[in-house]
């Protein structure tokens, strides 16, 4: 935990959030400024600055974040389905150039509308 970190404060309940999921390793909550009908952030409880700081030691946690994302996507009705017509996007912004603004690792789960590629 880092004292001056927004997401550490959210995990501790010091700043309110709309919780989507929680377990021993991670916490998930709805983004305050959603870019799509579904926009959930999955964050590890351990304070890790971002993908730029992960090590082998974090492999289980980071892998687990993807499993949580898949389950939340299904709960939100975003499972791609037999014909793969639906879907969602999972994003890590790494560094300011990529759009990272909060320096506590978080996986964006974004869905509920069609999206273009490449991203802006
Ligand atoms: P990033 O730009 O990848 O670092 O993503 C940070 C995300 O955190 C942005 O999508 C913000 O809208 C979101 N965010 C910032 N403050 C809060 C908050 N208090 N509660 C929920 N989401 C937040
Ligand atoms: Zn933190």
PDB file of C-alpha atoms and ligand atoms in Angstrom:
ATOM      1  CA  UNK A   1       0.000   0.000   0.000  1.00  0.00           C
ATOM      2  CA  UNK A   2       1.215   3.503  -0.806  1.00  0.00           C
ATOM      3  CA  UNK A   3      -0.110   6.369   1.312  1.00  0.00           C
ATOM      4  CA  UNK A   4      -0.523   8.850  -1.513  1.00  0.00           C
ATOM      5  CA  UNK A   5      -1.990   6.441  -4.076  1.00  0.00           C
ATOM      6  CA  UNK A   6      -5.586   6.959  -5.260  1.00  0.00           C
ATOM      7  CA  UNK A   7      -6.231   3.282  -5.978  1.00  0.00           C
ATOM      8  CA  UNK A   8      -4.684   2.138  -2.665  1.00  0.00           C
ATOM      9  CA  UNK A   9      -7.154   4.513  -0.967  1.00  0.00           C
ATOM     10  CA  UNK A  10     -10.025   3.050  -3.003  1.00  0.00           C
ATOM     11  CA  UNK A  11      -8.969  -0.507  -2.045  1.00  0.00           C
ATOM     12  CA  UNK A  12      -8.859   0.512   1.642  1.00  0.00           C
ATOM     13  CA  UNK A  13     -12.308   2.146   1.338  1.00  0.00           C
ATOM     14  CA  UNK A  14     -10.938   5.612   2.154  1.00  0.00           C
ATOM     15  CA  UNK A  15     -12.271   6.864  -1.167  1.00  0.00           C
ATOM     16  CA  UNK A  16     -15.670   5.522  -2.286  1.00  0.00           C
ATOM     17  CA  UNK A  17     -16.015   3.338  -5.368  1.00  0.00           C
ATOM     18  CA  UNK A  18     -18.667   1.249  -7.076  1.00  0.00           C
ATOM     19  CA  UNK A  19     -17.322  -2.234  -6.366  1.00  0.00           C
ATOM     20  CA  UNK A  20     -17.686  -4.926  -9.034  1.00  0.00           C
ATOM     21  CA  UNK A  21     -15.594  -7.713  -7.472  1.00  0.00           C
ATOM     22  CA  UNK A  22     -13.095  -8.417  -4.675  1.00  0.00           C
ATOM     23  CA  UNK A  23     -10.898 -11.283  -3.532  1.00  0.00           C
ATOM     24  CA  UNK A  24      -7.575 -11.701  -1.698  1.00  0.00           C
ATOM     25  CA  UNK A  25      -5.488 -10.606  -4.674  1.00  0.00           C
ATOM     26  CA  UNK A  26      -7.521  -7.963  -6.425  1.00  0.00           C
ATOM     27  CA  UNK A  27     -10.312  -5.395  -6.325  1.00  0.00           C
ATOM     28  CA  UNK A  28     -12.503  -4.286  -9.246  1.00  0.00           C
ATOM     29  CA  UNK A  29     -14.659  -1.174  -9.519  1.00  0.00           C
ATOM     30  CA  UNK A  30     -16.502   0.870 -12.121  1.00  0.00           C
ATOM     31  CA  UNK A  31     -14.489   3.652 -13.762  1.00  0.00           C
ATOM     32  CA  UNK A  32     -15.645   7.112 -12.647  1.00  0.00           C
ATOM     33  CA  UNK A  33     -15.389   8.390 -16.220  1.00  0.00           C
ATOM     34  CA  UNK A  34     -16.542   5.464 -18.389  1.00  0.00           C
ATOM     35  CA  UNK A  35     -15.583   5.418 -22.061  1.00  0.00           C
ATOM     36  CA  UNK A  36     -18.172   2.723 -22.883  1.00  0.00           C
ATOM     37  CA  UNK A  37     -21.372   1.286 -21.319  1.00  0.00           C
ATOM     38  CA  UNK A  38     -19.167  -1.154 -19.359  1.00  0.00           C
ATOM     39  CA  UNK A  39     -15.859   0.195 -18.013  1.00  0.00           C
ATOM     40  CA  UNK A  40     -14.420  -1.643 -15.027  1.00  0.00           C
ATOM     41  CA  UNK A  41     -10.928  -1.346 -13.542  1.00  0.00           C
ATOM     42  CA  UNK A  42      -9.310  -4.481 -12.110  1.00  0.00           C
ATOM     43  CA  UNK A  43      -6.476  -3.623  -9.713  1.00  0.00           C
ATOM     44  CA  UNK A  44      -4.115  -5.761  -7.624  1.00  0.00           C
ATOM     45  CA  UNK A  45      -4.289  -5.140  -3.873  1.00  0.00           C
ATOM     46  CA  UNK A  46      -0.488  -4.962  -3.909  1.00  0.00           C
ATOM     47  CA  UNK A  47       0.746  -1.500  -4.899  1.00  0.00           C
ATOM     48  CA  UNK A  48       2.530  -1.995  -8.210  1.00  0.00           C
ATOM     49  CA  UNK A  49       3.207   1.176 -10.204  1.00  0.00           C
ATOM     50  CA  UNK A  50       2.251  -0.370 -13.531  1.00  0.00           C
ATOM     51  CA  UNK A  51       3.265  -3.039 -16.034  1.00  0.00           C
ATOM     52  CA  UNK A  52       6.625  -1.221 -16.150  1.00  0.00           C
ATOM     53  CA  UNK A  53       7.323  -2.518 -12.629  1.00  0.00           C
ATOM     54  CA  UNK A  54       6.071  -6.121 -12.673  1.00  0.00           C
ATOM     55  CA  UNK A  55       8.408  -9.030 -11.956  1.00  0.00           C
ATOM     56  CA  UNK A  56       8.115 -12.832 -12.040  1.00  0.00           C
ATOM     57  CA  UNK A  57       6.846 -12.564  -8.475  1.00  0.00           C
ATOM     58  CA  UNK A  58       3.716 -10.810  -9.788  1.00  0.00           C
ATOM     59  CA  UNK A  59       2.920 -13.434 -12.449  1.00  0.00           C
ATOM     60  CA  UNK A  60       0.171 -15.103 -10.440  1.00  0.00           C
ATOM     61  CA  UNK A  61      -1.482 -11.793  -9.562  1.00  0.00           C
ATOM     62  CA  UNK A  62      -1.355 -10.443 -13.104  1.00  0.00           C
ATOM     63  CA  UNK A  63      -2.600 -13.742 -14.555  1.00  0.00           C
ATOM     64  CA  UNK A  64      -5.400 -13.771 -12.015  1.00  0.00           C
ATOM     65  CA  UNK A  65      -6.452 -10.263 -13.095  1.00  0.00           C
ATOM     66  CA  UNK A  66      -7.220 -11.657 -16.575  1.00  0.00           C
ATOM     67  CA  UNK A  67      -9.334 -14.480 -15.151  1.00  0.00           C
ATOM     68  CA  UNK A  68     -11.294 -11.933 -13.076  1.00  0.00           C
ATOM     69  CA  UNK A  69     -11.699  -9.776 -16.204  1.00  0.00           C
ATOM     70  CA  UNK A  70     -13.103 -12.711 -18.176  1.00  0.00           C
ATOM     71  CA  UNK A  71     -15.592 -13.533 -15.404  1.00  0.00           C
ATOM     72  CA  UNK A  72     -16.698  -9.893 -15.049  1.00  0.00           C
ATOM     73  CA  UNK A  73     -17.089  -9.604 -18.831  1.00  0.00           C
ATOM     74  CA  UNK A  74     -19.379 -12.643 -18.795  1.00  0.00           C
ATOM     75  CA  UNK A  75     -21.376 -11.217 -15.894  1.00  0.00           C
ATOM     76  CA  UNK A  76     -21.798  -7.995 -17.845  1.00  0.00           C
ATOM     77  CA  UNK A  77     -23.134  -9.883 -20.887  1.00  0.00           C
ATOM     78  CA  UNK A  78     -20.023  -9.281 -22.967  1.00  0.00           C
ATOM     79  CA  UNK A  79     -19.008 -12.914 -23.604  1.00  0.00           C
ATOM     80  CA  UNK A  80     -18.247 -13.107 -27.334  1.00  0.00           C
ATOM     81  CA  UNK A  81     -20.770 -15.927 -27.920  1.00  0.00           C
ATOM     82  CA  UNK A  82     -20.713 -18.797 -30.403  1.00  0.00           C
ATOM     83  CA  UNK A  83     -20.350 -16.559 -33.436  1.00  0.00           C
ATOM     84  CA  UNK A  84     -17.862 -14.257 -31.688  1.00  0.00           C
ATOM     85  CA  UNK A  85     -20.097 -11.307 -32.524  1.00  0.00           C
ATOM     86  CA  UNK A  86     -19.840  -9.560 -29.181  1.00  0.00           C
ATOM     87  CA  UNK A  87     -16.658  -8.794 -27.284  1.00  0.00           C
ATOM     88  CA  UNK A  88     -14.709  -6.430 -25.132  1.00  0.00           C
ATOM     89  CA  UNK A  89     -11.309  -4.858 -24.814  1.00  0.00           C
ATOM     90  CA  UNK A  90      -8.713  -5.385 -22.058  1.00  0.00           C
ATOM     91  CA  UNK A  91      -6.168  -2.602 -21.787  1.00  0.00           C
ATOM     92  CA  UNK A  92      -3.094  -1.758 -19.736  1.00  0.00           C
ATOM     93  CA  UNK A  93      -1.891   1.781 -20.382  1.00  0.00           C
ATOM     94  CA  UNK A  94       1.845   1.756 -19.657  1.00  0.00           C
ATOM     95  CA  UNK A  95       3.370   5.190 -19.110  1.00  0.00           C
ATOM     96  CA  UNK A  96       2.058   8.676 -19.874  1.00  0.00           C
ATOM     97  CA  UNK A  97       2.478   8.379 -23.665  1.00  0.00           C
ATOM     98  CA  UNK A  98       0.130   5.405 -23.603  1.00  0.00           C
ATOM     99  CA  UNK A  99      -2.417   7.293 -21.504  1.00  0.00           C
ATOM    100  CA  UNK A 100      -1.543   6.065 -18.017  1.00  0.00           C
ATOM    101  CA  UNK A 101      -2.698   8.650 -15.478  1.00  0.00           C
ATOM    102  CA  UNK A 102      -2.910   6.573 -12.284  1.00  0.00           C
ATOM    103  CA  UNK A 103       0.329   4.865 -11.276  1.00  0.00           C
ATOM    104  CA  UNK A 104      -1.130   1.803  -9.562  1.00  0.00           C
ATOM    105  CA  UNK A 105      -1.447  -1.149 -11.965  1.00  0.00           C
ATOM    106  CA  UNK A 106      -4.955  -1.508 -13.423  1.00  0.00           C
ATOM    107  CA  UNK A 107      -6.551  -3.508 -16.204  1.00  0.00           C
ATOM    108  CA  UNK A 108      -9.348  -1.720 -18.073  1.00  0.00           C
ATOM    109  CA  UNK A 109     -12.326  -3.907 -19.050  1.00  0.00           C
ATOM    110  CA  UNK A 110     -14.213  -1.930 -21.686  1.00  0.00           C
ATOM    111  CA  UNK A 111     -17.280  -3.081 -23.602  1.00  0.00           C
ATOM    112  CA  UNK A 112     -20.917  -2.686 -24.557  1.00  0.00           C
ATOM    113  CA  UNK A 113     -20.283  -0.913 -27.849  1.00  0.00           C
ATOM    114  CA  UNK A 114     -18.282  -1.645 -30.987  1.00  0.00           C
ATOM    115  CA  UNK A 115     -14.752  -0.274 -31.034  1.00  0.00           C
ATOM    116  CA  UNK A 116     -12.300   0.739 -33.694  1.00  0.00           C
ATOM    117  CA  UNK A 117      -8.664  -0.213 -34.203  1.00  0.00           C
ATOM    118  CA  UNK A 118      -6.036   1.232 -33.988  1.00  0.00           C
ATOM    119  CA  UNK A 119      -6.759   3.118 -30.756  1.00  0.00           C
ATOM    120  CA  UNK A 120      -6.176   6.880 -30.745  1.00  0.00           C
TER     121      UNK A 120
HETATM  122  P1  LIG B   1      -5.273   5.252 -16.850  1.00  0.00           P
HETATM  123  O1  LIG B   1      -5.479   6.519 -17.642  1.00  0.00           O
HETATM  124  O2  LIG B   1      -5.030   4.039 -17.704  1.00  0.00           O
HETATM  125  O3  LIG B   1      -4.220   5.447 -15.788  1.00  0.00           O
HETATM  126  O4  LIG B   1      -6.648   4.961 -16.134  1.00  0.00           O
HETATM  127  C1  LIG B   1      -7.025   5.567 -14.939  1.00  0.00           C
HETATM  128  C2  LIG B   1      -8.513   5.463 -14.874  1.00  0.00           C
HETATM  129  O5  LIG B   1      -8.915   5.721 -13.546  1.00  0.00           O
HETATM  130  C3  LIG B   1      -9.248   6.480 -15.769  1.00  0.00           C
HETATM  131  O6  LIG B   1     -10.066   5.774 -16.704  1.00  0.00           O
HETATM  132  C4  LIG B   1     -10.058   7.288 -14.773  1.00  0.00           C
HETATM  133  O7  LIG B   1     -11.331   7.655 -15.260  1.00  0.00           O
HETATM  134  C5  LIG B   1     -10.165   6.341 -13.597  1.00  0.00           C
HETATM  135  N1  LIG B   1     -10.385   6.971 -12.304  1.00  0.00           N
HETATM  136  C6  LIG B   1      -9.727   8.049 -11.779  1.00  0.00           C
HETATM  137  N2  LIG B   1     -10.175   8.325 -10.553  1.00  0.00           N
HETATM  138  C7  LIG B   1     -11.141   7.409 -10.274  1.00  0.00           C
HETATM  139  C8  LIG B   1     -12.005   7.182  -9.156  1.00  0.00           C
HETATM  140  N3  LIG B   1     -11.954   7.941  -8.046  1.00  0.00           N
HETATM  141  N4  LIG B   1     -12.885   6.155  -9.225  1.00  0.00           N
HETATM  142  C9  LIG B   1     -12.951   5.387 -10.332  1.00  0.00           C
HETATM  143  N5  LIG B   1     -12.164   5.551 -11.412  1.00  0.00           N
HETATM  144  C10 LIG B   1     -11.270   6.551 -11.397  1.00  0.00           C
HETATM  145 ZN1  LIG B   2      -1.485   2.021  -4.953  1.00  0.00          ZN
END
